[in-house]
mmCIF file of N, CA and C in Angstrom:
data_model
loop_
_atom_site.group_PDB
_atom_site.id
_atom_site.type_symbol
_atom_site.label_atom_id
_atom_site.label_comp_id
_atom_site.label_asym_id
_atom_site.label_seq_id
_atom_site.Cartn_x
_atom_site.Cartn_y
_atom_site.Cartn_z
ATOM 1 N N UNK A 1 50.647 132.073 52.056
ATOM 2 C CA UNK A 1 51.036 132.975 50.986
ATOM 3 C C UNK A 1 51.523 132.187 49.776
ATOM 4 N N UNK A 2 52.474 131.178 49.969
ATOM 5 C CA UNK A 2 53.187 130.612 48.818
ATOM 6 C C UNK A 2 52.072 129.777 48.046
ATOM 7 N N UNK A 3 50.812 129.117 48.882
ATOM 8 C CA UNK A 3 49.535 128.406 48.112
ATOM 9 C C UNK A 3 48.855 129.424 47.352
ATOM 10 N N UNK A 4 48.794 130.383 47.664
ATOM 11 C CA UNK A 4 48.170 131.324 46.648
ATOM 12 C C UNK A 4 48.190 131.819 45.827
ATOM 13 N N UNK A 5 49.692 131.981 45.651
ATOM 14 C CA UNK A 5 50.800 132.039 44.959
ATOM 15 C C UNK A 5 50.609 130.869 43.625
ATOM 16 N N UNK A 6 50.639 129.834 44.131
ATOM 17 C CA UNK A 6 50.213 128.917 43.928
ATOM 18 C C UNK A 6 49.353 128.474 42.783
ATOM 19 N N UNK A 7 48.328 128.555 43.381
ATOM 20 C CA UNK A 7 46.503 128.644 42.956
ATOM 21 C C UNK A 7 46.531 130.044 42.184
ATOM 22 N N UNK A 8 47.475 131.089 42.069
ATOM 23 C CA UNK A 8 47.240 132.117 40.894
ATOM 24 C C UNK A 8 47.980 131.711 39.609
ATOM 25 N N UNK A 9 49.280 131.080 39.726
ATOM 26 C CA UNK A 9 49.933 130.594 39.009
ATOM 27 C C UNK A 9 49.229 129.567 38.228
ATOM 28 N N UNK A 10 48.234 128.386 38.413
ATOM 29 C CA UNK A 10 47.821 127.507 38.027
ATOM 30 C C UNK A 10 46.842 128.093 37.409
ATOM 31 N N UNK A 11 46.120 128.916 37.784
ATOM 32 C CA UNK A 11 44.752 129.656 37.123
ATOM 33 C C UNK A 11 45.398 130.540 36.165
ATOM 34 N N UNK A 12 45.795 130.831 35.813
ATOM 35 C CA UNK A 12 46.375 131.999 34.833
ATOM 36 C C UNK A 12 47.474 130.485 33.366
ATOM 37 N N UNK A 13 48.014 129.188 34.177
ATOM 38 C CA UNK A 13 48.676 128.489 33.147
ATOM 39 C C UNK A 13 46.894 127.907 32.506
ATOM 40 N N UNK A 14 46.589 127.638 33.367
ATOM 41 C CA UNK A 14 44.842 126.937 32.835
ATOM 42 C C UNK A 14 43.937 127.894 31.948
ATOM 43 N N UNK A 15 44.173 129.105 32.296
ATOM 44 C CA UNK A 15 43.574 130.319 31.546
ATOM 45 C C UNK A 15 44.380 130.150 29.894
ATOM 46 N N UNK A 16 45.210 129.728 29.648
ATOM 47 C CA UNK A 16 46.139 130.123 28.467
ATOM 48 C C UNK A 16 45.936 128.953 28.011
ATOM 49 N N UNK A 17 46.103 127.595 28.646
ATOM 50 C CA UNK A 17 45.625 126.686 27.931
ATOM 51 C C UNK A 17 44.139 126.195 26.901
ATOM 52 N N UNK A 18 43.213 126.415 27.763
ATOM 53 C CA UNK A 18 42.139 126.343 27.727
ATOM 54 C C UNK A 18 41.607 127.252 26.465
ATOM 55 N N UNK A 19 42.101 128.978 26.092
ATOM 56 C CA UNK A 19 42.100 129.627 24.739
ATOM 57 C C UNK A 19 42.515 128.633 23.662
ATOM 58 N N UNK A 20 43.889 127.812 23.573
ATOM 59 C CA UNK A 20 44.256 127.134 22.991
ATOM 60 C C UNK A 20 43.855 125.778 22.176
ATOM 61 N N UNK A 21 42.812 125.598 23.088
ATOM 62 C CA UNK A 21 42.261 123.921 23.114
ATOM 63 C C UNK A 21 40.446 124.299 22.495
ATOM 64 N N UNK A 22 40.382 123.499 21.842
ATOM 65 C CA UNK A 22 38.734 123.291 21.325
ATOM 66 C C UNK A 22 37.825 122.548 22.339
ATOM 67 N N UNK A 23 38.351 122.151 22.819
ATOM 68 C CA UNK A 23 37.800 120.487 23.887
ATOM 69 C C UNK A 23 38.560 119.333 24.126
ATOM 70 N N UNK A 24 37.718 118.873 25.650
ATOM 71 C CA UNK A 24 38.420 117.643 25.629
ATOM 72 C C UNK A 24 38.385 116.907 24.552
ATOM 73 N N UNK A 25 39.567 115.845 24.548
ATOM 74 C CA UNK A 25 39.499 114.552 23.926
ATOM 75 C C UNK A 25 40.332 115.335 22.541
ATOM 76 N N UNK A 26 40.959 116.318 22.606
ATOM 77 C CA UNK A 26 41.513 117.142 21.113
ATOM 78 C C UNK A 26 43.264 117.064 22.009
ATOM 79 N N UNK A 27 43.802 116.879 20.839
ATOM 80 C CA UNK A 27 45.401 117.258 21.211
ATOM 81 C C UNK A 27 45.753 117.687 19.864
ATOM 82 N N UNK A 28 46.869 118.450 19.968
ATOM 83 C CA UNK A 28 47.285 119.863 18.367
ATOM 84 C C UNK A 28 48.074 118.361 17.939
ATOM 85 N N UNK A 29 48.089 118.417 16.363
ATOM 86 C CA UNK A 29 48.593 117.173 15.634
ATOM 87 C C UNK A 29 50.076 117.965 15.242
ATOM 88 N N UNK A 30 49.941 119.033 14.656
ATOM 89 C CA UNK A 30 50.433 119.830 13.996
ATOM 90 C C UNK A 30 50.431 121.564 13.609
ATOM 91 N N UNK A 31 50.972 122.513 13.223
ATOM 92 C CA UNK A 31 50.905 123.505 12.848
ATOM 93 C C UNK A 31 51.051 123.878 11.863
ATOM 94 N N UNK A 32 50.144 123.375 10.737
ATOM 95 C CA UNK A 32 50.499 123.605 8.981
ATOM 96 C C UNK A 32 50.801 125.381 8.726
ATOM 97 N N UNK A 33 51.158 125.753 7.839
ATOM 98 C CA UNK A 33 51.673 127.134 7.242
ATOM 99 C C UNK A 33 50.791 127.733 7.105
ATOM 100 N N UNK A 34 49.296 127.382 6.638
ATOM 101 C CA UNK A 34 47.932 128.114 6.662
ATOM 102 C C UNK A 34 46.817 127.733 7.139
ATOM 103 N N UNK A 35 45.852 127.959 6.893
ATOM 104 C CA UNK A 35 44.366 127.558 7.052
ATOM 105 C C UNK A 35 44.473 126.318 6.303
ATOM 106 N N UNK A 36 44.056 127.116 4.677
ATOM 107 C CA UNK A 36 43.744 126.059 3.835
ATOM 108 C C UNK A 36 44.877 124.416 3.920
ATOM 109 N N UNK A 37 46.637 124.815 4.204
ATOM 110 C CA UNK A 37 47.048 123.393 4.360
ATOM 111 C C UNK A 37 46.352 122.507 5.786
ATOM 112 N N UNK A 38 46.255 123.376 6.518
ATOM 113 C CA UNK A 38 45.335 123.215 7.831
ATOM 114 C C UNK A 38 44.431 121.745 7.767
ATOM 115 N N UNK A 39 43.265 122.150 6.730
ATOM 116 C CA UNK A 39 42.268 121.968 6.309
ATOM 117 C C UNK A 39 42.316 120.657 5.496
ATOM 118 N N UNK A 40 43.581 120.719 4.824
ATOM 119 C CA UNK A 40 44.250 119.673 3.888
ATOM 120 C C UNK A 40 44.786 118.635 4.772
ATOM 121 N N UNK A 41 45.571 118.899 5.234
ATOM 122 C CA UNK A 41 46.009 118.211 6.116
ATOM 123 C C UNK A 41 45.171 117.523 7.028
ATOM 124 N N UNK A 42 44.303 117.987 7.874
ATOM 125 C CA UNK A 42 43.399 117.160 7.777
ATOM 126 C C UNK A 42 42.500 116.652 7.582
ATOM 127 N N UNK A 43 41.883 116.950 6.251
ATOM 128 C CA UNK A 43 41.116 115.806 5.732
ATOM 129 C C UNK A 43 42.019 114.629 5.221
ATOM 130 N N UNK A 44 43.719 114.969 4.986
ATOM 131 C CA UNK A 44 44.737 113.944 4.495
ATOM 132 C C UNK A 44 44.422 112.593 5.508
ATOM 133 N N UNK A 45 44.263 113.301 6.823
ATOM 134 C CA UNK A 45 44.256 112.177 7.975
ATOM 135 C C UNK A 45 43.117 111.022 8.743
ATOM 136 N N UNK A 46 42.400 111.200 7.628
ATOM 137 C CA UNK A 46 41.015 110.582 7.899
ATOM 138 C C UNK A 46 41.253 109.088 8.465
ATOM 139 N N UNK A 47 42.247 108.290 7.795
ATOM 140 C CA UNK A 47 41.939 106.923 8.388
ATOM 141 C C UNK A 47 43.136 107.300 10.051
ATOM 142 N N UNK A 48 43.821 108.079 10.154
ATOM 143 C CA UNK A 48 44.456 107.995 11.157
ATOM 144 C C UNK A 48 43.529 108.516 13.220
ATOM 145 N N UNK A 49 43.200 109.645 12.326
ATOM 146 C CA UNK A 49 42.449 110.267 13.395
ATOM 147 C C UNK A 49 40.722 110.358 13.428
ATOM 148 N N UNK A 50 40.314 110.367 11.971
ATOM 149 C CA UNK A 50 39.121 110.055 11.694
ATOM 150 C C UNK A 50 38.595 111.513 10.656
ATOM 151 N N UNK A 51 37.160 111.923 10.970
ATOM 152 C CA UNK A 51 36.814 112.902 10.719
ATOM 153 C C UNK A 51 36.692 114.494 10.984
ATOM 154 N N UNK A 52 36.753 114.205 12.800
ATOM 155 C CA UNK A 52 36.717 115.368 13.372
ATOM 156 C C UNK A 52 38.260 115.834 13.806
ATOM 157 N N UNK A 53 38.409 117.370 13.098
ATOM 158 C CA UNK A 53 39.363 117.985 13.282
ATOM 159 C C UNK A 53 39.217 119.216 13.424
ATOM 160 N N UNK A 54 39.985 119.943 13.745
ATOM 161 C CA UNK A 54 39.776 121.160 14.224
ATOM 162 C C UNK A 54 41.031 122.322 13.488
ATOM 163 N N UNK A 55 40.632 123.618 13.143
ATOM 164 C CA UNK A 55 42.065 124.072 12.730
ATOM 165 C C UNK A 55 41.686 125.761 13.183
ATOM 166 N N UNK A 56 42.564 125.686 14.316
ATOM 167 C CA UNK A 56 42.339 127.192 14.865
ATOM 168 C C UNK A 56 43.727 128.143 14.889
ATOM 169 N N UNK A 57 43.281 129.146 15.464
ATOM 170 C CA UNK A 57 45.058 130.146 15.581
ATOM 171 C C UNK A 57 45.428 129.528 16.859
ATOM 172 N N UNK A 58 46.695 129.718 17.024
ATOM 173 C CA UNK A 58 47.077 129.345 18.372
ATOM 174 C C UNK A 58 46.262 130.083 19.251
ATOM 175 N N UNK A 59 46.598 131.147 19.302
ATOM 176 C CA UNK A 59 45.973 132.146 20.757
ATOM 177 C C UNK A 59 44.958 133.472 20.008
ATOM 178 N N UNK A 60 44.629 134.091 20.541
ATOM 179 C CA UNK A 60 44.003 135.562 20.312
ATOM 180 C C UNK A 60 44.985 136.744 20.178
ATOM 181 N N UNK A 61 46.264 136.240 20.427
ATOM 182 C CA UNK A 61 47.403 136.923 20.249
ATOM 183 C C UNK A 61 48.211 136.748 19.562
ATOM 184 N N UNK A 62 48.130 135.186 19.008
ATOM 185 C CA UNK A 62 49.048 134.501 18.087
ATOM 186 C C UNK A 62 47.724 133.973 16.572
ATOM 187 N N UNK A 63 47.617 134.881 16.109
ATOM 188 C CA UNK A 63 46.820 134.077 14.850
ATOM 189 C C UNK A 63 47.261 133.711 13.633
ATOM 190 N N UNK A 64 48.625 134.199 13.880
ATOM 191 C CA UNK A 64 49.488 133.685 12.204
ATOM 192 C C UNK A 64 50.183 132.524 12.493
ATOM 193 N N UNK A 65 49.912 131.699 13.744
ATOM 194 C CA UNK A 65 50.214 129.954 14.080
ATOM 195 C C UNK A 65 48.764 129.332 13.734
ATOM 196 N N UNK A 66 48.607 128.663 13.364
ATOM 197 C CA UNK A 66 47.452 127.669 12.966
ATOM 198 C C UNK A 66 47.588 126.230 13.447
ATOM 199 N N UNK A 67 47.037 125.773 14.157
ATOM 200 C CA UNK A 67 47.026 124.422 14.355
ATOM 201 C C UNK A 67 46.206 123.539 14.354
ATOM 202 N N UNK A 68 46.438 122.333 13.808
ATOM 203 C CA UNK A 68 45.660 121.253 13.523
ATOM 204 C C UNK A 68 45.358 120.389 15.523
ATOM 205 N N UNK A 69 44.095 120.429 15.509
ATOM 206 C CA UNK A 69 43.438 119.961 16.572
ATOM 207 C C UNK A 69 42.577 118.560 16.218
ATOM 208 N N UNK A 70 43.004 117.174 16.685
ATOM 209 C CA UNK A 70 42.336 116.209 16.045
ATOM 210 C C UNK A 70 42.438 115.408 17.482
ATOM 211 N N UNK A 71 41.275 114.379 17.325
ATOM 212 C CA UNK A 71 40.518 113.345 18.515
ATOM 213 C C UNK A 71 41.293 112.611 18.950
ATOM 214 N N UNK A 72 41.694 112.223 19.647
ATOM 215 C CA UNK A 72 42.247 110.962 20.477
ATOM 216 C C UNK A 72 41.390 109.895 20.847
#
């Protein structure tokens, strides 16, 4: 009972993560105030992280958080 418990708990934290995330190899840099600083921000970061960045809402529930998603 308590493994299943378990294994529902982990599937449901993995479910919430996974909305959150663009792909591997992405970790959130930041949460600028909009899109457009979003956007600014990172193209600001080109020699740090490079080119590819990402700028989504946090969740499907949370879309007035924005976060900057860039490569590792």
């Amino acid at each position: 009972m308590c493994d299943s418990v378990s294994a529902g708990a982990l599937a449901l934290a993995t479910a919430g993560t996974a909305e959150a995330t663009p792909g591997p190899g992405f970790y959130a840099r930041s949460h600028p105030t909009s899109y457009a600083d979003c956007q600014a921000t990172g193209q600001a970061g080109y020699r740090i992280w490079g080119p590819i960045f990402s700028c989504e809402p946090l969740s499907s529930t949370r879309q007035d958080v924005i976060v900057l998603w860039v490569r590792y």
